[in-house]
Amino acid sequence: MDPNKFEKFSRRLIQEMGAQIDDEIGVKLSQDHGLDGYAYFVSDELRTTRVAIQSKRYNNQVGDKYIRDFRGSIQNGTDYGILITTDYFTPAAVKEAKDPSKSTPITLLDLDDVVDLVGKHQLFVKRVETYELGDFYFE
C-alpha cells in the first residue's frame, strides 16, 4: 500500500487495539515525515495514556536515527511512542528504543508484529480454511 494508506492503516490498527484516536490534532498524512497521529489508552477511570504514532512504510530496515528523531518530536506531552514499519528495525534502532536513560519510551512494531496484530484483531482480513492432500493421493 502507498505511504498515505499505511498511515491510515496504522492508526486503525492502534484503534483496534483499544485506543481512542485523536482526529482533532493537526496531523498531516501523505509522506510528510511527521507524526501520523495521537491516541489515548484509557486503562481505568482515572488514568489515560497519550501515545504518538509514527508509520514508516519502507522496503529496508529502519535505523536508530529514526528512533532518535521520533523521540525528539514527542518527548513533551506524550507518555510513549509507537513506531510501526513494513520492514524491520536495525539492532541499533532496537537498542535506542529500549534505552532506559531516555525520557520517552518507544514501542517498535515490525512486519512480523503487524502481521500478528492484524490476525489477532481480524483487521481487514477474513479467515480462510485450507486442506492438505494426504499420502493416499500420491501413492
Short mmCIF file of C-alpha atoms in Angstrom, two decimals:
data_model
loop_
_atom_site.label_atom_id
_atom_site.label_comp_id
_atom_site.label_asym_id
_atom_site.label_seq_id
_atom_site.Cartn_x
_atom_site.Cartn_y
_atom_site.Cartn_z
CA MET A 1 0.00 0.00 0.00
CA ASP A 2 1.12 3.55 -0.51
CA PRO A 3 2.52 5.55 2.44
CA ASN A 4 -0.68 7.54 2.98
CA LYS A 5 -2.74 4.37 3.19
CA PHE A 6 -0.21 2.76 5.55
CA GLU A 7 -0.50 5.77 7.88
CA LYS A 8 -4.29 5.36 7.93
CA PHE A 9 -3.88 1.61 8.42
CA SER A 10 -1.52 2.18 11.38
CA ARG A 11 -3.97 4.49 13.08
CA ARG A 12 -6.77 1.97 12.57
CA LEU A 13 -4.63 -0.87 13.93
CA ILE A 14 -3.88 1.10 17.09
CA GLN A 15 -7.59 1.88 17.38
CA GLU A 16 -8.44 -1.82 17.12
CA MET A 17 -6.01 -2.42 19.99
CA GLY A 18 -8.24 -0.33 22.23
CA ALA A 19 -7.02 3.22 21.72
CA GLN A 20 -9.10 6.30 21.09
CA ILE A 21 -7.61 8.04 18.06
CA ASP A 22 -7.35 11.83 18.27
CA ASP A 23 -8.67 13.22 14.98
CA GLU A 24 -8.53 16.81 16.19
CA ILE A 25 -4.76 17.27 16.33
CA GLY A 26 -3.30 18.67 13.13
CA VAL A 27 -1.51 15.65 11.78
CA LYS A 28 -0.82 15.75 8.06
CA LEU A 29 -0.90 12.49 6.16
CA SER A 30 0.92 11.51 2.98
CA GLN A 31 4.66 11.22 3.38
CA ASP A 32 5.17 14.34 5.47
CA HIS A 33 7.70 12.52 7.71
CA GLY A 34 5.86 13.98 10.70
CA LEU A 35 3.72 12.34 13.33
CA ASP A 36 0.91 10.21 11.98
CA GLY A 37 -1.38 10.65 14.93
CA TYR A 38 -2.03 10.58 18.62
CA ALA A 39 -4.01 8.02 20.54
CA TYR A 40 -5.26 7.65 24.07
CA PHE A 41 -5.39 4.41 26.02
CA VAL A 42 -7.75 4.59 28.99
CA SER A 43 -6.65 1.94 31.49
CA ASP A 44 -9.13 2.78 34.23
CA GLU A 45 -11.42 5.60 35.20
CA LEU A 46 -8.52 7.76 36.38
CA ARG A 47 -5.66 7.05 34.02
CA THR A 48 -5.24 7.99 30.38
CA THR A 49 -2.03 7.37 28.47
CA ARG A 50 -1.24 9.59 25.48
CA VAL A 51 0.80 7.96 22.72
CA ALA A 52 2.18 9.26 19.44
CA ILE A 53 2.04 7.11 16.31
CA GLN A 54 4.63 7.13 13.54
CA SER A 55 4.47 4.89 10.45
CA LYS A 56 7.40 4.00 8.20
CA ARG A 57 6.46 2.19 5.01
CA TYR A 58 9.91 1.08 3.97
CA ASN A 59 11.47 -1.71 1.98
CA ASN A 60 14.60 -1.60 4.10
CA GLN A 61 15.41 -1.62 7.80
CA VAL A 62 14.59 1.36 9.99
CA GLY A 63 17.70 2.69 11.73
CA ASP A 64 18.36 4.33 15.07
CA LYS A 65 18.28 7.85 13.58
CA TYR A 66 14.53 7.49 13.06
CA ILE A 67 14.09 6.42 16.68
CA ARG A 68 16.00 9.48 17.91
CA ASP A 69 14.10 11.81 15.57
CA PHE A 70 10.75 10.36 16.61
CA ARG A 71 11.61 10.59 20.30
CA GLY A 72 12.72 14.18 19.88
CA SER A 73 9.40 15.15 18.34
CA ILE A 74 7.24 13.52 21.05
CA GLN A 75 9.12 13.90 24.32
CA ASN A 76 6.97 16.75 25.65
CA GLY A 77 3.41 15.77 26.48
CA THR A 78 3.48 12.18 25.27
CA ASP A 79 3.80 9.14 27.53
CA TYR A 80 5.35 6.96 24.83
CA GLY A 81 5.56 6.44 21.10
CA ILE A 82 4.64 3.61 18.77
CA LEU A 83 6.75 3.27 15.63
CA ILE A 84 5.31 0.89 13.03
CA THR A 85 7.15 -0.31 9.94
CA THR A 86 6.54 -2.60 6.99
CA ASP A 87 10.08 -3.90 7.37
CA TYR A 88 12.33 -4.48 10.39
CA PHE A 89 14.43 -2.41 12.77
CA THR A 90 18.22 -2.50 12.89
CA PRO A 91 19.83 -3.77 16.11
CA ALA A 92 20.94 -0.19 16.82
CA ALA A 93 17.34 1.01 16.47
CA VAL A 94 16.10 -1.63 18.91
CA LYS A 95 18.84 -0.67 21.36
CA GLU A 96 17.95 3.03 21.04
CA ALA A 97 14.24 2.35 21.59
CA LYS A 98 14.94 0.31 24.74
CA ASP A 99 17.48 2.74 26.23
CA PRO A 100 16.32 3.24 29.84
CA SER A 101 18.14 6.55 30.14
CA LYS A 102 15.80 8.16 27.60
CA SER A 103 12.78 10.04 28.91
CA THR A 104 10.20 8.83 26.39
CA PRO A 105 9.93 5.09 25.64
CA ILE A 106 9.33 3.89 22.10
CA THR A 107 7.42 0.71 21.25
CA LEU A 108 8.57 -0.86 17.97
CA LEU A 109 6.22 -2.84 15.75
CA ASP A 110 7.93 -4.52 12.80
CA LEU A 111 6.45 -6.51 9.92
CA ASP A 112 6.06 -9.69 11.99
CA ASP A 113 4.33 -7.77 14.79
CA VAL A 114 1.97 -6.11 12.31
CA VAL A 115 1.04 -9.47 10.75
CA ASP A 116 0.39 -10.96 14.21
CA LEU A 117 -1.75 -7.98 15.27
CA VAL A 118 -3.74 -7.99 12.03
CA GLY A 119 -4.58 -11.65 12.62
CA LYS A 120 -5.34 -11.16 16.29
CA HIS A 121 -7.70 -8.24 15.67
CA GLN A 122 -9.02 -9.55 12.32
CA LEU A 123 -8.27 -6.19 10.69
CA PHE A 124 -9.22 -6.11 7.00
CA VAL A 125 -8.77 -9.89 6.67
CA LYS A 126 -11.05 -12.89 6.54
CA ARG A 127 -10.33 -16.40 7.75
CA VAL A 128 -9.71 -18.97 5.02
CA GLU A 129 -9.57 -22.71 5.71
CA THR A 130 -7.24 -24.85 3.60
CA TYR A 131 -6.69 -28.57 3.27
CA GLU A 132 -3.56 -30.54 2.50
CA LEU A 133 -3.80 -33.73 0.46
CA GLY A 134 -2.88 -36.90 2.33
CA ASP A 135 -0.40 -39.57 1.19
CA PHE A 136 -3.23 -41.62 -0.36
CA TYR A 137 -3.37 -39.24 -3.32
CA PHE A 138 0.32 -39.64 -4.08
CA GLU A 139 0.69 -43.43 -3.77
#
